[in-house]
PDB file of C-alpha atoms in Angstrom:
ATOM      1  CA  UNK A 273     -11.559   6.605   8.375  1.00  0.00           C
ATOM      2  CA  UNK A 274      -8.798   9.017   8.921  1.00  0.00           C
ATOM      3  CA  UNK A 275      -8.047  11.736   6.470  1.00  0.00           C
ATOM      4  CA  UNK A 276      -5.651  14.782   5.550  1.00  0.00           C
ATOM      5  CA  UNK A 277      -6.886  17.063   3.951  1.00  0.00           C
ATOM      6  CA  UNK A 278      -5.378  20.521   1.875  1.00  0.00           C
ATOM      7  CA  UNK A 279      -7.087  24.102   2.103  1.00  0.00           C
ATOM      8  CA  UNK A 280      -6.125  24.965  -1.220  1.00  0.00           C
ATOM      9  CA  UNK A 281      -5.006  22.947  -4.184  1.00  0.00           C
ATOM     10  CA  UNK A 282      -2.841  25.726  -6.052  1.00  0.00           C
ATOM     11  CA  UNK A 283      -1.086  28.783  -4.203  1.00  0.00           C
ATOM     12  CA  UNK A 284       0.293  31.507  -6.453  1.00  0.00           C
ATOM     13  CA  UNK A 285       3.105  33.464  -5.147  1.00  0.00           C
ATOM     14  CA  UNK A 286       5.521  36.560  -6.013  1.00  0.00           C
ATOM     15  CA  UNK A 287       9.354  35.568  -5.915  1.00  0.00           C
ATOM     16  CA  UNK A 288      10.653  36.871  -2.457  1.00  0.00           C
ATOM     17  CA  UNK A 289       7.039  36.618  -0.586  1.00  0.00           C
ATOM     18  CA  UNK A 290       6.488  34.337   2.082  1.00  0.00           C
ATOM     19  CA  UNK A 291       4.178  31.173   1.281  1.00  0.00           C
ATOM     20  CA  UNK A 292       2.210  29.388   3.085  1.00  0.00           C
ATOM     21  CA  UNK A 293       0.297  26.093   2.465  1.00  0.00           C
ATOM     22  CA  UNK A 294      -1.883  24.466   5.213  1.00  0.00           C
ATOM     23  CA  UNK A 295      -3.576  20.954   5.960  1.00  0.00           C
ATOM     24  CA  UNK A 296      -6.075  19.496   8.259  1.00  0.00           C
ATOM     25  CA  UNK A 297      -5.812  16.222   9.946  1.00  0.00           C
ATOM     26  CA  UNK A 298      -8.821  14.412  11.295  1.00  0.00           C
ATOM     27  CA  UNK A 299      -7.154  11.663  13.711  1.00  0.00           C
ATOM     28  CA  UNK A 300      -6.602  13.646  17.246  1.00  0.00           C
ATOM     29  CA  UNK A 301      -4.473  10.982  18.452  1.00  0.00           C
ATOM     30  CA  UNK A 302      -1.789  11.283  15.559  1.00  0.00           C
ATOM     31  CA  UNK A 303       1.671  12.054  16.732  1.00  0.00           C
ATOM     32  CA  UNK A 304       3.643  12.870  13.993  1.00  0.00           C
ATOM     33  CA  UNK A 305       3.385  14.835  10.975  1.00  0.00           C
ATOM     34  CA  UNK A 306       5.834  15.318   7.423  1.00  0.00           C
ATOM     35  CA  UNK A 307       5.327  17.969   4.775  1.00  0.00           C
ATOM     36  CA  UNK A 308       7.004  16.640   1.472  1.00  0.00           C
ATOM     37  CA  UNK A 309       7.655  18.298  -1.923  1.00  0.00           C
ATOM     38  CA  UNK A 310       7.355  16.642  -5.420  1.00  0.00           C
ATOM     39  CA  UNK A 311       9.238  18.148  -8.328  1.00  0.00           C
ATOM     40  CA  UNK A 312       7.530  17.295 -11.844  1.00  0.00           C
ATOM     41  CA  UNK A 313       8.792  13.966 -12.852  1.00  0.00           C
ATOM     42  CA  UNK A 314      10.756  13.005  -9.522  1.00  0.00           C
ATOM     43  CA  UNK A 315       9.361  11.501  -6.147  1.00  0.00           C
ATOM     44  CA  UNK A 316       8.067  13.122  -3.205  1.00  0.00           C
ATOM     45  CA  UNK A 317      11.277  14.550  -1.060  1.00  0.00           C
ATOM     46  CA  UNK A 318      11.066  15.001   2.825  1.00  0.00           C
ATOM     47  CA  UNK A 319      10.820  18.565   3.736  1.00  0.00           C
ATOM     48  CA  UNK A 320      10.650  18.533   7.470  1.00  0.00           C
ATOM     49  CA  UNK A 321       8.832  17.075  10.662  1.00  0.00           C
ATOM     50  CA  UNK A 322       7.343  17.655  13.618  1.00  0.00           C
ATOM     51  CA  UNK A 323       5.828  15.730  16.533  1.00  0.00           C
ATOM     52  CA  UNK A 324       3.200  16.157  18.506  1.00  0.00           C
ATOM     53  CA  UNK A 325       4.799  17.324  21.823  1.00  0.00           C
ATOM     54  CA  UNK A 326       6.275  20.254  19.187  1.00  0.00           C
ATOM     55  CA  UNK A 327       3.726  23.045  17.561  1.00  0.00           C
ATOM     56  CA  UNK A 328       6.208  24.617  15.858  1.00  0.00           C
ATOM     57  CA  UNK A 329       9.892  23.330  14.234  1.00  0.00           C
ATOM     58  CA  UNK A 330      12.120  25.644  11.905  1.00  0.00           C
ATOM     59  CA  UNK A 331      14.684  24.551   8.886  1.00  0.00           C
ATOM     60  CA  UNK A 332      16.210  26.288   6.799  1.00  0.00           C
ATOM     61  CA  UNK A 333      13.818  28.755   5.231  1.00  0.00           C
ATOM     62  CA  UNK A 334      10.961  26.855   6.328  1.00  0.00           C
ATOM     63  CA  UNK A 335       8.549  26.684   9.327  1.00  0.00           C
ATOM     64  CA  UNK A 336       5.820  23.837  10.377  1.00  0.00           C
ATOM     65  CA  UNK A 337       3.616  25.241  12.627  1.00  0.00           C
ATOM     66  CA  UNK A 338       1.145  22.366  14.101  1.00  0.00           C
ATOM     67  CA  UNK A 339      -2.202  23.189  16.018  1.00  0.00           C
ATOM     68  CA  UNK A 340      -3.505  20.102  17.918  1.00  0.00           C
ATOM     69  CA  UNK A 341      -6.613  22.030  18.819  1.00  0.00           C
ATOM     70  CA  UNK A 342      -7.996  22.494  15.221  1.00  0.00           C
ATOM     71  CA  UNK A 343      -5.969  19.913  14.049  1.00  0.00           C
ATOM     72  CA  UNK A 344      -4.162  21.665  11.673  1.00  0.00           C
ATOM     73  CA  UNK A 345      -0.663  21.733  10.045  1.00  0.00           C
ATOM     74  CA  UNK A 346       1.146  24.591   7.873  1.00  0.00           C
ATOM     75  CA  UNK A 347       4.054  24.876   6.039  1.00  0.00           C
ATOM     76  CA  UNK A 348       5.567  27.961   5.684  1.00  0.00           C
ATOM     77  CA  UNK A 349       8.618  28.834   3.168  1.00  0.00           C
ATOM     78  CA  UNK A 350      10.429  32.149   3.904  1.00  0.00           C
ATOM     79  CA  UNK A 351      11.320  34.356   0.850  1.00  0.00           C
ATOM     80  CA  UNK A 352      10.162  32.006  -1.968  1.00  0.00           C
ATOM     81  CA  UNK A 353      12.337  31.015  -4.535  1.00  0.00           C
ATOM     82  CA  UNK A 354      11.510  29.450  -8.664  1.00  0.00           C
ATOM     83  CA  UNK A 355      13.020  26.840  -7.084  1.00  0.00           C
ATOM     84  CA  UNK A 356      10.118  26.097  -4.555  1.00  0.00           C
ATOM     85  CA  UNK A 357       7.954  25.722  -7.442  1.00  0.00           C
ATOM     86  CA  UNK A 358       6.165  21.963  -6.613  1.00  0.00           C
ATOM     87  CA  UNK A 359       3.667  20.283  -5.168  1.00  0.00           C
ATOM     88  CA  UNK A 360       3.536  19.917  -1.259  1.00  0.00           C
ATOM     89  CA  UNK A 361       2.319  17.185   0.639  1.00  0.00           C
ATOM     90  CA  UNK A 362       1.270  16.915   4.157  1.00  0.00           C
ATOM     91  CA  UNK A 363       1.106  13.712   5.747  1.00  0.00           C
ATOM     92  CA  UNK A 364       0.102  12.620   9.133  1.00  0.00           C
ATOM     93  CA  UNK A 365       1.098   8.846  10.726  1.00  0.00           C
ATOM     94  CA  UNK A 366      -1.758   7.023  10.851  1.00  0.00           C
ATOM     95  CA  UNK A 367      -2.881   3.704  12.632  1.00  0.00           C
ATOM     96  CA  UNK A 368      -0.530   0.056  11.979  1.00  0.00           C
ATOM     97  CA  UNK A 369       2.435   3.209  11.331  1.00  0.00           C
ATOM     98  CA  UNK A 370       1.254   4.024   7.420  1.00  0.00           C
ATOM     99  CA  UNK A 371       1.840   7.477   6.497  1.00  0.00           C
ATOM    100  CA  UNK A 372      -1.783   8.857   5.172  1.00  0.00           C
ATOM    101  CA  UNK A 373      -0.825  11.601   2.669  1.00  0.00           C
ATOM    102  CA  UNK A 374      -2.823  14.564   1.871  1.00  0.00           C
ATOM    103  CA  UNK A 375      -4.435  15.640  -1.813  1.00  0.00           C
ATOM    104  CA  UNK A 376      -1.244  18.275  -2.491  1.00  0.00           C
ATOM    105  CA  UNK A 377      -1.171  21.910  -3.158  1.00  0.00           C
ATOM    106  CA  UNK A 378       0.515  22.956  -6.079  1.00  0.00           C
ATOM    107  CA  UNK A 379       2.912  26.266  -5.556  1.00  0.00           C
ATOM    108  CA  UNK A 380       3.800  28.342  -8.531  1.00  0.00           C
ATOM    109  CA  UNK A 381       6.574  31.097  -7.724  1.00  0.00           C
ATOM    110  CA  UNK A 382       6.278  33.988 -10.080  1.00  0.00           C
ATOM    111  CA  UNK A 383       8.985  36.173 -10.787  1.00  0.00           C
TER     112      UNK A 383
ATOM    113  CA  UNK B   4      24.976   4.649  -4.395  1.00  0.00           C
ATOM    114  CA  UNK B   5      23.223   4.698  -0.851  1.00  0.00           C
ATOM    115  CA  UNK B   6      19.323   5.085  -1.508  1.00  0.00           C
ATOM    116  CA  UNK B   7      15.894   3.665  -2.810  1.00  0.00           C
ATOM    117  CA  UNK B   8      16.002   2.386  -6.588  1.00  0.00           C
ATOM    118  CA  UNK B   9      13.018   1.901  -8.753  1.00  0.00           C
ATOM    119  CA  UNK B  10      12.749   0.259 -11.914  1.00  0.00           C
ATOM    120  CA  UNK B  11      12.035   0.732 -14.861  1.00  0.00           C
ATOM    121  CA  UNK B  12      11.410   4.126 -14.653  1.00  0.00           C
ATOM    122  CA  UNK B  13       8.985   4.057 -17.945  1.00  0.00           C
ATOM    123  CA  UNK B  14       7.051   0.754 -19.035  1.00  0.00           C
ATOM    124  CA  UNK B  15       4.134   0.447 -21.787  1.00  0.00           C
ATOM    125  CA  UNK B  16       2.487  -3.012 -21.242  1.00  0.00           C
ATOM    126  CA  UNK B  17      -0.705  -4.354 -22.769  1.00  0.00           C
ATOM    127  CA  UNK B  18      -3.489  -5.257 -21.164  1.00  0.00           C
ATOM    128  CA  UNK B  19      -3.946  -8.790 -19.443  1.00  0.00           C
ATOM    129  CA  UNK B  20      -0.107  -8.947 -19.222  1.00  0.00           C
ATOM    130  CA  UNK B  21       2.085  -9.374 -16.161  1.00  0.00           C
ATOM    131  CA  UNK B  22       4.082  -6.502 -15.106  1.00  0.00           C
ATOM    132  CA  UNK B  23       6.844  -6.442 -12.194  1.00  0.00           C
ATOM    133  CA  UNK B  24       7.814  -3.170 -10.847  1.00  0.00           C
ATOM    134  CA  UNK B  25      11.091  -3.308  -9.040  1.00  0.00           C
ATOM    135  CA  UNK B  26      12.043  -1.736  -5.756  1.00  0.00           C
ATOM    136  CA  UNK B  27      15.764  -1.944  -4.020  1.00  0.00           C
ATOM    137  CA  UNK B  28      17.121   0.017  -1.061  1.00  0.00           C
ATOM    138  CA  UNK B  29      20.195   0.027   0.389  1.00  0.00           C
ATOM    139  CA  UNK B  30      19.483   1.248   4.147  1.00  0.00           C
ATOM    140  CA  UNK B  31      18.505  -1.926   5.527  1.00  0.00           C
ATOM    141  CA  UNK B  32      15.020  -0.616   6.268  1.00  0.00           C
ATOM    142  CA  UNK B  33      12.957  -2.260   7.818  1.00  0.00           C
ATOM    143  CA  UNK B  34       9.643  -0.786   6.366  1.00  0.00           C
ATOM    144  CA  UNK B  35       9.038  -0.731   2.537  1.00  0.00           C
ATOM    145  CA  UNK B  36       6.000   0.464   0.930  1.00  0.00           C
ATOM    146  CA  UNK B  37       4.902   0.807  -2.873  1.00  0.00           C
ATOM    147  CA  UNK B  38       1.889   3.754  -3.587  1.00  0.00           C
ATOM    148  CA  UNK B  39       0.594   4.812  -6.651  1.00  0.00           C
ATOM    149  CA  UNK B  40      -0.178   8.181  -7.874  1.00  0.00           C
ATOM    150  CA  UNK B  41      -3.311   9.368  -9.998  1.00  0.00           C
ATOM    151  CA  UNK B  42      -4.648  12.925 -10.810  1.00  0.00           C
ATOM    152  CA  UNK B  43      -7.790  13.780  -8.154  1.00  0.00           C
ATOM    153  CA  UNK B  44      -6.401  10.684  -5.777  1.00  0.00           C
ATOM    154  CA  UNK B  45      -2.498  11.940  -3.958  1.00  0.00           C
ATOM    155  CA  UNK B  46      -0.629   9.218  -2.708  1.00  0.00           C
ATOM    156  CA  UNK B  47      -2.623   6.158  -2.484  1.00  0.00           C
ATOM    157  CA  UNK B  48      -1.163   2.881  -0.360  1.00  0.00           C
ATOM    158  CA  UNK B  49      -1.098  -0.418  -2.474  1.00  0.00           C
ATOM    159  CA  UNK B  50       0.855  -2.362  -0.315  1.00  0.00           C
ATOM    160  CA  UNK B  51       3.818  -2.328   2.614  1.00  0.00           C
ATOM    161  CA  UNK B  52       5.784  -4.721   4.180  1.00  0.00           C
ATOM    162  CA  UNK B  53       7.605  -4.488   8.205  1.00  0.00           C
ATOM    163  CA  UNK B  54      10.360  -6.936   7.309  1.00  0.00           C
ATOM    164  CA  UNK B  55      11.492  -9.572   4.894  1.00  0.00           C
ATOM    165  CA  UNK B  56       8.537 -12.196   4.786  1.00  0.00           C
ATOM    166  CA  UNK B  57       5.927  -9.826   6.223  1.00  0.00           C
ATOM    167  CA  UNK B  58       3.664  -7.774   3.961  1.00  0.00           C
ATOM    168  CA  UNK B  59      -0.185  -6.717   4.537  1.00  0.00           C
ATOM    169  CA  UNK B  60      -2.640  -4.762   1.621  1.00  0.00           C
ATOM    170  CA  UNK B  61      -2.718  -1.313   2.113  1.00  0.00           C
ATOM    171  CA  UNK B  62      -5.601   0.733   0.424  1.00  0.00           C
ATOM    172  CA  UNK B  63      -5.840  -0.353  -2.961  1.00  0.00           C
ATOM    173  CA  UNK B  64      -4.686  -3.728  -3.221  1.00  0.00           C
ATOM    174  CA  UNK B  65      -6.885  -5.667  -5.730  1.00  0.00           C
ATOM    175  CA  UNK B  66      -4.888  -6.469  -8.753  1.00  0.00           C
ATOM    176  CA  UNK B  67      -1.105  -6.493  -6.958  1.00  0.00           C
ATOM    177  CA  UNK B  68       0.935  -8.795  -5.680  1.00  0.00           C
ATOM    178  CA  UNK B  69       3.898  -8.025  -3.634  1.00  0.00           C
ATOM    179  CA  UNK B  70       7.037 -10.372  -2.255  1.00  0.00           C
ATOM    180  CA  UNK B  71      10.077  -9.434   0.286  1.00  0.00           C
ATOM    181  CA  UNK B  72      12.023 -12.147   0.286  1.00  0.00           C
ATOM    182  CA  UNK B  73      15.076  -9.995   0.941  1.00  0.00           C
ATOM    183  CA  UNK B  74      15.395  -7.226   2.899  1.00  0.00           C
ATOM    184  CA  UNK B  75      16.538  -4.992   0.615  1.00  0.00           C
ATOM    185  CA  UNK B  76      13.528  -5.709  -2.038  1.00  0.00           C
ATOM    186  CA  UNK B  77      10.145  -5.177  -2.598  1.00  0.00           C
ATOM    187  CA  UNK B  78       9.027  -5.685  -6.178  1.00  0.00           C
ATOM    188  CA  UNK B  79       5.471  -5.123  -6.926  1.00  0.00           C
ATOM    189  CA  UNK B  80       3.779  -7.245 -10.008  1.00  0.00           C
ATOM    190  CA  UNK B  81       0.262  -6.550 -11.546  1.00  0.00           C
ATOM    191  CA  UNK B  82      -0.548 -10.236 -12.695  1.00  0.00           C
ATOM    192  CA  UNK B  83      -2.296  -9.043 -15.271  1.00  0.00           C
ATOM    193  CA  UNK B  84      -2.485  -5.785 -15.784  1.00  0.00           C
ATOM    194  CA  UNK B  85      -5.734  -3.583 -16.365  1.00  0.00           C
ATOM    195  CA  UNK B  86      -6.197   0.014 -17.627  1.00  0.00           C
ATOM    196  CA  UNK B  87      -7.183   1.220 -14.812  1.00  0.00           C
ATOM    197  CA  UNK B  88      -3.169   0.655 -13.473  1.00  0.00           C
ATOM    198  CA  UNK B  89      -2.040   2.973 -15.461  1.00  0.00           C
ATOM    199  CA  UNK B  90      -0.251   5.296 -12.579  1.00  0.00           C
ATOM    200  CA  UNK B  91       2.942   6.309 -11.224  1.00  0.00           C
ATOM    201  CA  UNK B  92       4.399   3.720  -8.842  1.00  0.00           C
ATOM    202  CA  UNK B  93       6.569   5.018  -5.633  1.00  0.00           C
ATOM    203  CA  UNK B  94       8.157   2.596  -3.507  1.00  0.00           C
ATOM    204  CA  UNK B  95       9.388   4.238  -0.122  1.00  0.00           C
ATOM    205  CA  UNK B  96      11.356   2.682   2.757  1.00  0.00           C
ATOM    206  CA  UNK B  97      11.054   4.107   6.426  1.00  0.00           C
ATOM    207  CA  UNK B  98      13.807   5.628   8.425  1.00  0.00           C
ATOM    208  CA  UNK B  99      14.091   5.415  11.946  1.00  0.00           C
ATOM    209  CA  UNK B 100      11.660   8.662  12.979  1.00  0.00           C
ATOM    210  CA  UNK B 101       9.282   7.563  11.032  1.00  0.00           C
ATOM    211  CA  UNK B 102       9.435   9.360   7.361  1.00  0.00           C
ATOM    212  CA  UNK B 103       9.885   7.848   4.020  1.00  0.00           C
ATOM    213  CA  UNK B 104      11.863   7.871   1.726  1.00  0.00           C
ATOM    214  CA  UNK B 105      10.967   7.908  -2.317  1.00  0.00           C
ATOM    215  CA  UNK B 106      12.094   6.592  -4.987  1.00  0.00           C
ATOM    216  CA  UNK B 107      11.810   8.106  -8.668  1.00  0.00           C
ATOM    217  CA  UNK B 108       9.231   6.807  -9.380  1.00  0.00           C
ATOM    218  CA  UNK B 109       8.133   4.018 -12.138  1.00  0.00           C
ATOM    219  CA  UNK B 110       5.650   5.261 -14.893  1.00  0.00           C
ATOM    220  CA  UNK B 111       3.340   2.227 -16.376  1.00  0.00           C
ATOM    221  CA  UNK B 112       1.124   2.874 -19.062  1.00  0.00           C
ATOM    222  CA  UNK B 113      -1.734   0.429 -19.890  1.00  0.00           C
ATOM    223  CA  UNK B 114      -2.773   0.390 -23.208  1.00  0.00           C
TER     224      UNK B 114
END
């Protein structure tokens, strides 16, 4: 079946680095792809997107960078805030248009 | 307020009782989905629905039963409820590109 997959369940970073988390996908034919955070205690909260015809999409203070070769998907924050402090989910569209969401990688932002 | 409402946000139940998770969005979505959330397991697909009247299992349907007969609704009941359901509940509604949108989140605990 198709999976998502996270290279790293908890990233520790210094305030003001850059972080980034990354996921693999397994389905090659999956077009679209949503990085979400969850805040202790609250639900997942849409981050940002990017299609297939894309391999890379900016917001603010964030990057997804997608590689359709290897199949894999990363989320990078610029100058990382406390604030940034969650877990982050990848998730790809999978088949009858359910989202398949990945295990989550926990950031912690040190000062 | 405009958004996706879950309730109640905190339930204890006993076992072998029935338990009804409620779910109400005011986007006229079309797509509504309920997922529970465990430690070791992400995001895990109970069940969704693609319109009032329409709903199919997702992953990990044994012990739920789900309903739309509004648009706008999408409760979720455990008919009777087993340790094992002890999780945190999401219901999510789809925008039109394709990502969803959370609610807070409904902790049941199974005793």
């Amino acid at each position: 079946g198709e999976s998502v997959g996270l290279h790293l369940p908890t990233l520790s970073v210094q305030e003001g680095d850059n972080s980034i988390i990354n996921c693999a996908y397994s389905n090659s034919a999956s077009d679209y792809f949503i990085w979400y955070k969850q805040e202790s205690g609250k639900g997942p909260q849409f981050i940002i997107d990017i299609r297939s015809n894309m391999d890379k999409r900016q917001g603010q203070r964030v990057t997804v960078l997608l590689n359709k070769t290897v199949k894999h998907l990363s989320l990078q924050i610029a100058a990382t805030q406390p604030g940034d402090s969650a877990v982050y989910f990848c998730a790809v569209l999978g088949g009858y248009n359910k989202l398949i969401f990945g295990a989550g990688t926990r950031l912690a932002v040190h000062p | 307020d405009a958004g996706i409402t879950q309730s109640p946000r905190y339930k204890i139940t006993e076992t072998g009782r029935q338990v009804t998770l409620m779910c109400h969005q005011t986007w006229s979505h079309s797509y509504m989905f309920w997922y529970r959330q465990d430690l070791g397991h992400g995001l895990r697909l109970i069940y969704y629905s693609a319109a009032a009247d329409i709903t199919d299992k997702g992953e990990v349907p044994d012990g739920y039963v789900v309903s739309r007969s509004k648009t706008e609704n999408f409760p979720l009941t455990l008919e009777s409820a087993t340790r094992s359901q002890t999780s945190v509940y999401f219901c999510a509604s789809r925008g039109l590109s394709g990502e969803l949108f959370f609610g807070e989140g409904s902790r049941l605990t199974v005793l």
